[in-house]
Coordinates of C-alpha atoms in Angstrom, one line a residue:
Chain A
X6 CA 12.1 23.2 25.5
X7 CA 11.6 19.8 27.4
X8 CA 8.4 17.9 25.8
X9 CA 5.4 17.6 27.9
X10 CA 4.7 14.0 29.0
X11 CA 0.8 12.6 28.6
X12 CA -0.9 15.6 27.2
X13 CA -1.4 15.6 23.3
X14 CA -1.7 19.4 23.3
X15 CA -0.7 22.0 25.9
X16 CA -0.7 25.7 25.8
X17 CA 1.5 27.5 27.6
X18 CA 1.4 31.2 28.8
X19 CA -0.3 32.1 25.5
X20 CA -0.5 36.1 24.7
X21 CA -2.0 37.5 21.6
X22 CA -2.4 40.9 21.6
X23 CA -4.0 42.8 18.3
X24 CA -2.9 46.0 18.6
X25 CA -3.2 46.6 22.3
X26 CA -6.3 44.4 22.8
X27 CA -5.5 41.3 24.6
X28 CA -7.4 38.6 22.9
X29 CA -5.6 36.0 25.0
X30 CA -3.8 36.8 28.1
X31 CA -1.4 34.1 29.6
X32 CA -3.6 31.3 28.5
X33 CA -2.6 28.1 29.9
X34 CA -4.4 24.7 28.9
X35 CA -3.6 21.0 28.2
X36 CA -5.4 18.3 26.7
X37 CA -4.8 14.7 27.2
X38 CA -4.8 12.1 24.6
X39 CA -8.7 10.7 23.6
X40 CA -10.0 13.6 25.6
X41 CA -13.4 15.5 24.8
X42 CA -13.1 19.0 26.1
X43 CA -15.7 21.9 25.7
X44 CA -14.6 25.4 25.5
X45 CA -17.6 27.8 26.4
X46 CA -17.1 31.9 27.3
X47 CA -18.9 35.3 26.4
X48 CA -18.4 36.6 23.0
X49 CA -14.6 38.0 22.9
X50 CA -13.6 35.8 25.4
X51 CA -10.8 34.7 22.6
X52 CA -12.4 31.4 21.9
X53 CA -11.7 31.7 18.3
X54 CA -8.5 33.3 18.7
X55 CA -7.4 30.4 20.7
X56 CA -8.1 28.0 17.9
X57 CA -6.2 30.5 15.3
X58 CA -3.0 30.1 17.6
X59 CA -3.0 26.1 17.9
X60 CA -3.8 25.9 13.8
X61 CA -1.1 28.5 13.2
X62 CA -3.1 31.1 12.0
X63 CA -2.3 33.7 14.4
X64 CA 1.1 33.9 16.0
X65 CA 0.9 34.6 19.7
X66 CA 3.2 37.3 21.1
X67 CA 4.3 35.1 23.9
X68 CA 4.1 31.7 25.3
X69 CA 4.2 28.4 23.3
X70 CA 2.0 25.6 22.0
X71 CA 3.3 22.1 22.0
X72 CA 1.5 19.2 20.1
X73 CA 2.8 15.4 20.4
X74 CA 5.6 17.1 22.1
X75 CA 6.4 19.4 19.2
X76 CA 6.3 23.2 19.5
X77 CA 3.7 24.5 16.9
X78 CA 5.0 28.1 17.1
X79 CA 6.3 29.4 13.4
X80 CA 5.0 26.5 11.6
X81 CA 3.0 26.9 8.4
X82 CA -1.0 26.2 8.6
X83 CA -0.6 23.2 6.4
X84 CA 2.3 21.7 8.3
X85 CA 0.5 21.8 11.6
X86 CA -2.6 20.2 9.7
X87 CA -0.4 17.5 8.5
X88 CA 1.0 17.0 12.1
X89 CA -2.7 16.2 12.7
X90 CA -4.6 18.8 13.8
X91 CA -7.8 19.2 12.1
X92 CA -10.3 22.2 12.1
X93 CA -13.9 23.0 11.8
X94 CA -14.9 26.4 11.1
X95 CA -17.5 28.6 12.9
X96 CA -19.6 28.9 9.9
X97 CA -19.5 26.0 7.9
X98 CA -16.7 26.3 5.1
X99 CA -16.9 23.7 2.5
X100 CA -16.2 24.2 -1.1
X101 CA -19.4 25.2 -2.5
X102 CA -18.4 25.0 -6.4
X103 CA -17.1 21.2 -5.6
X104 CA -19.5 18.2 -4.9
X105 CA -20.0 16.5 -1.5
X106 CA -17.8 13.4 -2.7
X107 CA -15.1 16.0 -4.1
X108 CA -15.1 18.0 -0.8
X109 CA -14.4 14.8 0.8
X110 CA -11.5 13.4 -1.7
X111 CA -9.8 16.6 -0.7
X112 CA -10.0 15.9 3.0
X113 CA -9.4 12.2 2.6
X114 CA -6.5 12.2 0.0
X115 CA -2.9 11.6 1.3
X116 CA -0.3 12.5 0.5
X117 CA -1.4 15.9 0.0
X118 CA 1.4 16.8 -2.6
X119 CA 0.4 18.2 -6.1
X120 CA 2.2 15.3 -7.8
X121 CA 0.4 12.6 -6.0
X122 CA -3.0 14.4 -6.9
X123 CA -2.0 14.9 -10.4
X124 CA -0.3 11.4 -11.1
X125 CA -2.5 9.0 -9.2
X126 CA -6.1 8.0 -9.0
X127 CA -7.8 8.0 -5.3
X128 CA -7.2 4.8 -3.4
X129 CA -10.0 2.2 -3.0
X130 CA -9.8 2.2 0.4
X131 CA -9.9 6.2 0.5
X132 CA -13.2 5.6 -1.7
X133 CA -14.5 3.5 0.7
X134 CA -13.7 5.6 3.8
X135 CA -15.7 8.5 1.8
X136 CA -18.8 6.2 1.3
X137 CA -18.3 5.6 5.4
X138 CA -18.4 9.2 5.9
X139 CA -21.2 9.8 3.9
X140 CA -23.2 7.5 5.5
X141 CA -22.4 8.4 9.0
X142 CA -23.4 12.2 7.8
X143 CA -26.3 10.9 6.2
X144 CA -25.1 12.7 2.6
X145 CA -24.9 9.5 0.5
X146 CA -27.8 10.5 -1.6
X147 CA -26.5 13.8 -2.2
X148 CA -23.1 12.4 -3.2
X149 CA -23.0 14.3 -6.5
X150 CA -24.7 17.6 -5.2
X151 CA -22.5 20.7 -5.2
X152 CA -22.1 21.6 -1.5
X153 CA -23.2 25.0 -2.4
X154 CA -26.7 23.6 -2.5
X155 CA -26.9 22.0 0.7
X156 CA -28.7 23.2 3.5
X157 CA -26.8 24.9 6.4
X158 CA -27.4 21.7 8.7
X159 CA -25.9 19.6 5.9
X160 CA -23.2 21.8 5.2
X161 CA -22.2 21.9 8.9
X162 CA -22.2 17.9 8.6
X163 CA -20.3 17.7 5.6
X164 CA -17.7 19.9 7.2
X165 CA -17.6 17.6 10.2
X166 CA -17.4 14.5 8.0
X167 CA -14.3 16.3 6.0
X168 CA -12.7 16.8 9.2
X169 CA -13.0 13.4 10.6
X170 CA -11.7 12.2 6.7
X171 CA -8.6 14.2 7.6
X172 CA -7.8 11.9 10.3
X173 CA -6.8 14.3 12.7
X174 CA -5.4 13.2 16.4
X175 CA -6.6 16.5 17.5
X176 CA -10.0 18.1 16.6
X177 CA -10.7 21.6 16.8
X178 CA -14.6 22.0 16.4
X179 CA -15.7 25.5 16.4
X180 CA -19.6 25.9 17.0
X181 CA -20.7 22.6 15.1
X182 CA -24.3 23.2 16.1
X183 CA -24.9 26.5 15.3
X184 CA -28.2 26.8 13.0
X185 CA -29.0 23.0 13.4
X186 CA -32.1 21.9 14.6
X187 CA -32.7 20.3 17.8
X188 CA -32.4 16.5 16.5
X189 CA -29.5 17.7 14.3
X190 CA -27.8 19.0 17.6
X191 CA -28.5 15.7 19.4
X192 CA -27.2 13.6 16.5
X193 CA -23.9 16.2 16.5
X194 CA -23.6 15.4 20.0
X195 CA -23.5 11.9 20.0
X196 CA -21.1 11.9 16.8
X197 CA -18.7 14.1 18.7
X198 CA -18.9 11.7 21.8
X199 CA -18.1 8.5 19.6
X200 CA -15.2 10.4 17.8
X201 CA -13.5 11.1 21.3
X202 CA -11.5 8.3 22.8
X203 CA -9.6 7.5 19.5
X204 CA -9.6 11.1 18.7
X205 CA -9.0 14.1 21.0
X206 CA -11.7 16.8 20.4
X207 CA -12.2 20.4 21.4
X208 CA -15.6 22.0 20.9
X209 CA -16.4 25.2 21.4
X210 CA -19.8 26.4 21.5
X211 CA -22.5 28.7 23.1
X212 CA -25.4 26.2 23.5
X213 CA -25.5 25.0 27.0
X214 CA -27.8 22.0 26.4
X215 CA -25.3 20.8 23.7
X216 CA -22.7 21.2 26.0
X217 CA -24.2 19.3 28.6
X218 CA -25.1 16.5 26.4
X219 CA -21.4 16.2 25.4
X220 CA -20.9 14.9 29.3
X221 CA -17.2 16.4 29.2
X222 CA -15.0 18.5 30.9
X223 CA -15.5 22.3 30.2
X224 CA -13.2 25.1 30.2
X225 CA -14.5 28.6 31.0
X226 CA -12.9 31.4 29.1
X227 CA -13.1 34.9 30.0
X228 CA -10.8 37.8 28.7
X229 CA -8.3 35.6 27.2
X230 CA -7.8 33.3 30.2
X231 CA -9.1 30.3 31.5
X232 CA -11.5 31.4 34.5
X233 CA -12.4 27.6 35.6
X234 CA -12.2 24.2 34.5
X235 CA -14.1 21.1 35.7
X236 CA -17.2 19.1 34.8
X237 CA -20.6 20.8 33.8
X238 CA -22.0 20.8 37.2
X239 CA -18.9 22.4 38.8
X240 CA -18.9 25.1 36.3
X241 CA -22.5 25.8 36.8
X242 CA -22.1 26.1 40.3
X243 CA -19.1 28.3 40.2
X244 CA -19.5 31.9 41.5
X245 CA -17.2 33.4 39.1
X246 CA -18.7 31.9 36.2
X247 CA -22.2 32.8 36.9
X248 CA -21.0 36.3 37.2
X249 CA -19.2 36.5 33.8
X250 CA -21.2 34.3 31.6
X251 CA -24.1 32.1 32.9
X252 CA -26.1 34.7 34.7
X253 CA -26.0 37.2 32.0
X254 CA -29.5 37.0 30.1
X255 CA -28.3 38.3 26.8
X256 CA -26.1 35.3 26.4
Chain B
X28 CA -18.7 26.7 -14.4
X29 CA -19.0 23.2 -15.5
X30 CA -20.0 21.1 -18.4
X31 CA -22.8 19.3 -16.5
X32 CA -25.8 21.2 -18.4
X33 CA -24.3 20.6 -21.7
X34 CA -24.0 16.9 -22.0
X35 CA -23.5 15.7 -25.6
X36 CA -24.4 12.4 -26.8
X37 CA -21.6 10.3 -28.3
X38 CA -22.6 10.6 -31.6
X39 CA -23.2 14.3 -31.7
X40 CA -19.4 14.7 -30.1
X41 CA -18.0 12.3 -32.8
X42 CA -19.7 14.5 -35.8
X43 CA -18.5 17.8 -34.1
X44 CA -15.0 16.3 -34.0
X45 CA -15.1 15.1 -37.6
X46 CA -16.2 18.5 -38.6
X47 CA -13.5 20.2 -36.6
X48 CA -10.8 18.1 -38.1
X49 CA -12.3 18.2 -41.6
X50 CA -12.3 21.9 -41.2
X51 CA -8.5 21.9 -40.1
X52 CA -7.3 19.8 -43.1
X53 CA -9.3 21.9 -45.4
X54 CA -8.9 25.2 -44.3
X55 CA -6.1 26.0 -46.5
X56 CA -7.8 25.5 -49.5
X57 CA -10.9 27.0 -48.4
X58 CA -9.8 30.1 -46.9
X59 CA -7.7 32.8 -48.9
X60 CA -4.1 33.1 -47.4
X61 CA -4.6 36.1 -45.9
X62 CA -7.5 34.8 -43.8
X63 CA -5.6 31.5 -43.2
X64 CA -2.8 33.2 -41.5
X65 CA -5.3 35.3 -39.2
X66 CA -7.0 32.5 -38.3
X67 CA -3.8 30.8 -37.3
X68 CA -2.7 33.6 -35.4
X69 CA -5.7 33.7 -33.5
X70 CA -6.0 29.9 -32.7
X71 CA -2.4 30.3 -31.6
X72 CA -3.8 33.0 -29.0
X73 CA -6.3 30.6 -27.9
X74 CA -3.5 28.7 -26.2
X75 CA -2.5 31.5 -23.8
X76 CA -6.2 31.9 -23.0
X77 CA -6.2 28.6 -22.0
X78 CA -3.3 29.5 -19.7
X79 CA -5.2 32.3 -18.5
X80 CA -8.5 30.1 -17.7
X81 CA -6.3 28.0 -16.0
X82 CA -5.1 30.6 -13.5
X83 CA -7.9 32.6 -13.4
X84 CA -10.9 31.0 -14.1
X85 CA -9.7 27.9 -12.2
X86 CA -7.7 29.4 -9.6
X87 CA -8.6 32.6 -9.2
X88 CA -5.1 34.4 -9.9
X89 CA -5.9 37.4 -12.3
X90 CA -2.6 37.8 -14.2
X91 CA -2.1 41.2 -16.1
X92 CA 1.3 40.0 -16.9
X93 CA 0.8 37.0 -19.5
X94 CA 2.7 39.4 -22.1
X95 CA 5.9 38.3 -20.7
X96 CA 6.0 34.8 -21.3
X97 CA 4.2 35.1 -24.5
X98 CA 6.9 37.3 -25.7
X99 CA 9.8 34.9 -24.3
X100 CA 8.2 32.1 -26.3
X101 CA 8.2 34.5 -29.1
X102 CA 11.9 35.3 -29.0
X103 CA 12.9 32.1 -28.5
X104 CA 11.4 30.9 -31.7
X105 CA 12.6 34.0 -33.5
X106 CA 16.3 34.1 -32.4
X107 CA 16.6 30.5 -33.6
X108 CA 15.3 31.1 -36.8
X109 CA 17.3 34.4 -37.2
X110 CA 20.6 32.7 -36.3
X111 CA 20.0 29.4 -38.5
X112 CA 19.5 31.9 -41.5
X113 CA 22.3 34.2 -40.7
X114 CA 24.9 32.4 -43.1
X115 CA 25.3 35.4 -45.4
X116 CA 25.8 38.1 -42.9
X117 CA 29.0 39.4 -41.3
X118 CA 30.2 36.9 -38.8
X119 CA 27.4 34.4 -39.3
X120 CA 25.3 36.3 -37.0
X121 CA 21.7 38.0 -37.5
X122 CA 22.2 41.2 -39.5
X123 CA 20.9 43.4 -36.8
X124 CA 24.0 42.8 -34.6
X125 CA 26.1 44.3 -37.2
X126 CA 24.3 47.5 -37.0
X127 CA 25.2 47.8 -33.6
X128 CA 28.5 46.8 -33.7
X129 CA 28.4 43.3 -32.2
X130 CA 30.7 40.8 -33.7
X131 CA 30.0 37.9 -31.8
X132 CA 26.7 36.1 -30.8
X133 CA 25.8 36.9 -27.1
X134 CA 26.8 33.7 -25.1
X135 CA 23.1 33.2 -24.1
X136 CA 22.0 32.9 -27.7
X137 CA 24.3 30.2 -28.4
X138 CA 22.2 27.2 -27.3
X139 CA 19.6 28.7 -29.7
X140 CA 21.5 27.3 -32.5
X141 CA 20.2 23.8 -31.7
X142 CA 16.8 23.1 -32.9
X143 CA 16.1 20.6 -30.0
X144 CA 17.2 23.3 -27.5
X145 CA 14.8 25.7 -29.1
X146 CA 11.9 23.4 -28.9
X147 CA 12.5 23.0 -25.3
X148 CA 13.5 26.6 -24.5
X149 CA 9.9 28.1 -25.9
X150 CA 8.0 26.6 -23.4
X151 CA 10.7 25.9 -20.5
X152 CA 11.9 29.2 -20.2
X153 CA 8.7 31.0 -19.6
X154 CA 7.4 28.2 -17.4
X155 CA 10.9 28.9 -15.3
X156 CA 10.5 32.6 -15.2
X157 CA 6.7 32.2 -14.4
X158 CA 7.7 29.5 -11.6
X159 CA 10.1 31.9 -10.0
X160 CA 8.1 35.1 -10.1
X161 CA 4.9 32.9 -8.8
X162 CA 6.8 31.2 -6.2
X163 CA 8.1 34.5 -4.7
X164 CA 4.7 36.3 -5.1
X165 CA 2.8 33.2 -3.5
X166 CA 5.1 32.6 -0.7
X167 CA 4.7 36.0 0.4
X168 CA 0.7 35.6 0.4
X169 CA 0.2 38.3 -2.3
X170 CA -3.3 37.8 -3.5
X171 CA -6.1 39.5 -5.2
X172 CA -5.6 42.9 -6.7
X173 CA -2.0 43.2 -5.4
X174 CA -1.1 40.1 -7.6
X175 CA -2.6 41.6 -10.4
X176 CA -1.0 45.0 -10.1
X177 CA 2.4 43.0 -9.3
X178 CA 2.0 41.1 -12.5
X179 CA 1.3 44.1 -14.4
X180 CA 4.3 45.8 -12.8
X181 CA 6.4 42.8 -13.7
X182 CA 5.4 43.2 -17.4
X183 CA 6.2 47.1 -17.7
X184 CA 9.7 45.8 -16.2
X185 CA 10.1 43.4 -19.2
X186 CA 8.7 45.9 -21.9
X187 CA 11.1 48.7 -20.8
X188 CA 13.9 46.2 -20.3
X189 CA 13.4 44.3 -23.6
X190 CA 12.9 47.9 -25.6
X191 CA 16.2 49.2 -24.3
X192 CA 18.4 46.0 -25.3
X193 CA 19.4 46.8 -28.8
X194 CA 22.7 45.0 -28.8
X195 CA 21.0 41.7 -27.5
X196 CA 17.6 41.7 -29.1
X197 CA 17.4 44.2 -31.4
X198 CA 15.5 46.3 -28.9
X199 CA 12.3 48.2 -30.0
X200 CA 12.5 46.9 -33.7
X201 CA 12.0 43.1 -32.6
X202 CA 13.0 40.2 -34.2
X203 CA 11.9 39.5 -37.8
X204 CA 11.0 36.1 -38.9
X205 CA 9.4 36.2 -42.1
X206 CA 12.2 36.3 -44.2
X207 CA 14.4 33.7 -42.3
X208 CA 14.4 30.1 -43.6
X209 CA 13.2 26.8 -41.9
X210 CA 13.6 23.3 -43.4
X211 CA 15.0 25.1 -46.5
X212 CA 12.0 27.3 -47.1
X213 CA 10.9 30.9 -46.2
X214 CA 9.3 31.5 -43.1
X215 CA 7.0 33.8 -44.6
X216 CA 6.2 31.3 -47.5
X217 CA 2.6 30.0 -48.2
X218 CA 3.5 26.4 -47.6
X219 CA 5.1 27.1 -44.5
X220 CA 2.2 29.4 -43.1
X221 CA -0.3 26.3 -44.0
X222 CA 2.4 23.9 -42.1
X223 CA 2.2 26.6 -39.1
X224 CA -1.6 26.5 -39.3
X225 CA -1.8 23.1 -39.1
X226 CA 0.7 22.8 -36.1
X227 CA -1.4 25.5 -34.3
X228 CA -4.7 23.5 -34.7
X229 CA -3.4 20.6 -33.7
X230 CA -1.4 22.3 -30.5
X231 CA -4.5 24.0 -29.6
X232 CA -6.4 20.9 -29.3
X233 CA -3.6 19.2 -27.3
X234 CA -3.5 22.2 -25.1
X235 CA -7.1 21.9 -24.4
X236 CA -6.8 18.2 -23.7
X237 CA -4.1 18.5 -21.5
X238 CA -5.8 21.5 -19.5
X239 CA -9.1 19.6 -19.2
X240 CA -7.4 16.6 -18.0
X241 CA -5.3 18.8 -15.4
X242 CA -8.6 20.2 -13.7
X243 CA -10.5 17.2 -13.8
X244 CA -9.5 15.4 -10.9
X245 CA -8.7 16.2 -7.4
X246 CA -5.9 18.5 -8.6
X247 CA -8.3 20.6 -10.4
X248 CA -10.5 20.4 -7.4
X249 CA -7.9 21.8 -5.2
X250 CA -7.5 24.9 -7.4
X251 CA -10.9 25.6 -7.7
X252 CA -10.6 24.9 -3.7
X253 CA -7.7 27.8 -3.7
X254 CA -9.8 30.2 -5.8
X255 CA -12.9 29.8 -3.7
X256 CA -11.1 29.4 0.1
X257 CA -7.5 29.5 0.1
X258 CA -7.0 29.4 4.2
X259 CA -9.8 26.4 4.1
X260 CA -7.3 24.3 1.7
X261 CA -4.3 25.2 4.0
X262 CA -6.0 24.1 7.0
X263 CA -6.7 20.7 5.3
X264 CA -3.2 20.1 4.9
X265 CA -2.3 21.5 1.6
X266 CA 0.3 23.9 0.5
X267 CA -1.5 26.6 -2.1
X268 CA 1.8 27.9 -2.6
X269 CA 3.3 24.9 -4.4
X270 CA -0.2 24.5 -6.3
X271 CA -0.4 28.0 -7.5
X272 CA 3.3 27.9 -8.4
X273 CA 2.5 25.0 -10.6
X274 CA -0.3 26.1 -12.4
X275 CA 1.0 29.6 -12.9
X276 CA 4.4 27.9 -14.5
X277 CA 2.1 25.7 -16.8
X278 CA 0.0 29.1 -17.7
X279 CA 3.3 30.4 -18.6
X280 CA 4.4 27.4 -20.7
X281 CA 1.0 27.9 -22.7
X282 CA 2.0 31.5 -23.1
X283 CA 5.3 30.7 -24.6
X284 CA 4.0 28.0 -27.0
X285 CA 1.5 30.4 -27.8
X286 CA 3.8 33.2 -28.5
X287 CA 6.3 31.4 -30.6
X288 CA 3.4 30.2 -32.8
X289 CA 2.1 33.6 -33.0
X290 CA 5.5 35.2 -34.0
X291 CA 6.3 32.7 -36.6
X292 CA 2.7 33.4 -38.2
X293 CA 3.0 37.5 -37.8
X294 CA 6.4 37.5 -38.7
X295 CA 7.9 39.5 -36.0
X296 CA 8.4 39.3 -32.2
X297 CA 8.8 42.7 -30.6
X298 CA 8.4 44.5 -27.1
X299 CA 4.9 45.5 -28.4
X300 CA 3.8 41.8 -27.4
X301 CA 4.4 43.2 -23.7
X302 CA 2.3 46.1 -23.5
X303 CA -0.2 46.3 -21.0
X304 CA -3.6 46.5 -23.3
X305 CA -2.5 43.1 -25.1
X306 CA -2.2 41.3 -21.7
X307 CA -5.3 42.8 -20.5
X308 CA -7.0 41.6 -23.9
X309 CA -6.0 38.4 -22.7
X310 CA -8.1 38.4 -19.8
X311 CA -11.1 39.9 -21.8
X312 CA -11.3 36.7 -24.3
X313 CA -11.6 34.5 -21.5
X314 CA -14.2 36.8 -19.5
X315 CA -15.9 37.0 -22.6
X316 CA -15.6 33.3 -23.6
X317 CA -16.6 31.9 -20.3
X318 CA -14.2 31.8 -17.1
X319 CA -13.5 28.2 -15.7
X320 CA -14.9 26.6 -19.1
X321 CA -11.6 26.3 -20.9
X322 CA -13.5 25.8 -24.3
X323 CA -15.0 29.3 -23.5
X324 CA -11.2 30.6 -23.5
X325 CA -10.6 28.9 -26.7
X326 CA -13.7 30.3 -28.5
X327 CA -13.3 33.8 -26.9
X328 CA -9.6 34.3 -28.3
X329 CA -10.7 33.2 -31.8
X330 CA -13.7 34.9 -32.3
X331 CA -13.2 38.4 -30.6
X332 CA -9.9 38.5 -32.7
X333 CA -11.8 37.5 -35.7
X334 CA -14.4 40.2 -34.9
X335 CA -11.5 42.5 -34.2
X336 CA -10.1 42.2 -37.8
X337 CA -13.6 42.5 -39.3
X338 CA -14.7 45.4 -37.4
X339 CA -11.3 47.1 -37.9
X340 CA -11.3 46.5 -41.8
X341 CA -15.0 48.1 -42.1
X342 CA -15.0 50.9 -39.3
X343 CA -11.3 51.7 -38.3
X344 CA -10.6 53.0 -34.9
X345 CA -14.0 51.6 -33.5
X346 CA -12.8 48.4 -32.5
X347 CA -11.6 49.8 -28.8
X348 CA -15.2 50.9 -28.1
X349 CA -16.8 47.8 -29.1
X350 CA -14.2 45.6 -27.2
X351 CA -14.8 47.9 -24.1
X352 CA -18.7 47.8 -24.5
X353 CA -18.1 44.0 -24.7
X354 CA -16.2 43.7 -21.5
X355 CA -18.8 46.0 -19.8
X356 CA -21.5 43.6 -21.0
X357 CA -20.2 40.7 -20.1
X358 CA -19.0 41.9 -16.4
X359 CA -22.9 43.2 -15.8
X360 CA -25.0 40.7 -17.6
X361 CA -22.9 37.6 -18.0
X362 CA -20.4 37.2 -15.6
X363 CA -20.0 33.3 -16.2
X364 CA -19.1 34.5 -19.9
X365 CA -20.7 33.5 -22.8
X366 CA -20.2 29.7 -22.7
X367 CA -20.7 29.7 -19.0
X368 CA -24.1 31.8 -20.0
X369 CA -25.0 28.9 -22.2
X370 CA -23.9 25.9 -19.9
X371 CA -25.9 27.4 -16.8
X372 CA -29.3 28.7 -16.5
X373 CA -28.9 31.5 -19.2
X374 CA -30.9 30.3 -22.3
X375 CA -33.9 29.0 -19.8
X376 CA -34.2 32.3 -18.2
X377 CA -34.3 34.1 -21.3
X378 CA -36.9 31.7 -22.7
X379 CA -38.7 32.4 -19.5
X380 CA -38.6 36.1 -19.8
X381 CA -40.4 35.5 -23.7
X382 CA -43.0 33.4 -22.0
X383 CA -41.7 30.2 -23.9
X384 CA -40.6 28.2 -21.0
X385 CA -42.7 27.6 -17.9
X386 CA -40.9 28.6 -14.6
X387 CA -39.6 25.9 -12.4
X388 CA -41.9 26.0 -9.3
X389 CA -39.3 25.7 -6.4
X390 CA -41.5 26.2 -3.5
X391 CA -44.8 25.5 -4.3
X392 CA -46.0 25.2 -0.6
X393 CA -44.7 28.7 0.1
X394 CA -47.6 29.8 -2.1
X395 CA -50.1 27.9 -0.4
X396 CA -49.1 29.2 2.6
X397 CA -49.4 32.8 1.6
X398 CA -53.1 32.1 0.7
X399 CA -53.4 30.5 4.3
X400 CA -51.8 33.9 5.6
X401 CA -54.2 36.1 3.5
X402 CA -57.2 34.3 4.7
X403 CA -56.5 34.9 8.1
X404 CA -56.8 38.4 7.5

């Protein structure tokens, strides 16, 4: 396979079938370096499966994923993560029995080999990085608190900080504002916007106000394929999108 | 799960250590030979319990097959002793070989003529076996209850194999060590047993510090991460297979050392070390003492075994019931084990129940709101 120029990530004809149910159906999508992209779609449209394919959790039945010109198919999850793909999960998944600081240490540490972790102490610049991250997400005063004792919003932010600390080239962010207050949502949107440029960010969410605030290109997924792509205004006036998604009051 | 609530001052820690060291030095003079020997054996079991705590308490791998590694360590030690004490027997090889018509030492026992090789073999061989077994299992992402069943199956395989190999390792009879000689003295003699007691005590403390050091930093945090959310660890760029294999080998090495010390103090190693109940008991010691506390594993192993011998002397055949009851009690009432309960909120809750301590008011505002709600009605 030839490497794709310019695009950091490209998914080509991805099909994923779970016992006959097509979670993703011939999906094509590509991202430029430094882009911020929002992905929306009704429940069951394949948004999370889309992330699972990129991060190696799910192997597609057909198609290929290229990241920095390398195919990701068949690579183990931790190898893909080391290549520079970071992921934040739908519900915050932080290590609840570890402190905020320890959680961030896990994400910042590099190299991630057992011997390095046993033999060496964490580097000074990594400690500074951790302090910096805690400041950004307002958790400096919770440094030694167990992550399990944090509020839902704080866990979301801790996980975003962990994602940033991993220094990925591509950040996949799954519903970062679920369960956050309006104020926190705005702050999160600003944070993600400030991250794009240096990083390529994919945000999946349901919250339309939040997506609008991101001010980015939007891809609409439906039944496992990309229905429509464009700015928020284009999307909102697209008839197909209104039919399957925006027009439905229950969403 | 951690030492957070049990902060001792430097002075108290110092006094406790002086007490422990004084007891270890003085134990052979205070305790009768029989009791000392029992204590030494139970202390050696504390080392295998530390390994169980590392893989189960910290990493979430419930192994029911630690008996394999325990027995391997025991066989290494016992064979060395038998070989070096076999000068009067035909062909200068251990006596039992003669019974089965074996004239030459099987080739794989040859290196065990060397004391230095044996000292390494005791922990390296179990670590390698554990590492290989672990790697295959972990690479295929076998987890949870399937892992437990697999380790138990492996234990049965080893048990049956060792049971049937008369010509290689004296099969079901095992290898006796108490009538062998080490440094010109009988291994079963009082002086030697005293030395073994001290060696065991020192090694328990060393193994404890080693385990503490291992789980203290980022490596230990990854282990906890694997226990709580393995996929998350993977997506952060760590390879859980490596971490699990390493910690499983370390637990295997600890089991080997433990088995060797237990063997020389009980006088025999046999396939009985690889029976299913014994490996499950190791897990019970850790569960009762306190998972993920390390110290709990040591205390659990020593106290449960001591209780076992005391109860068995007073009321024969009742121990199994007591042990079962203890396990049920821990699972239902003290899921963190005794030490976990003490270090956590346990004592406070108990005092509250008897009205000896005030409850902590977590949400005073909620009560105020309730009153407001009542007024509205």
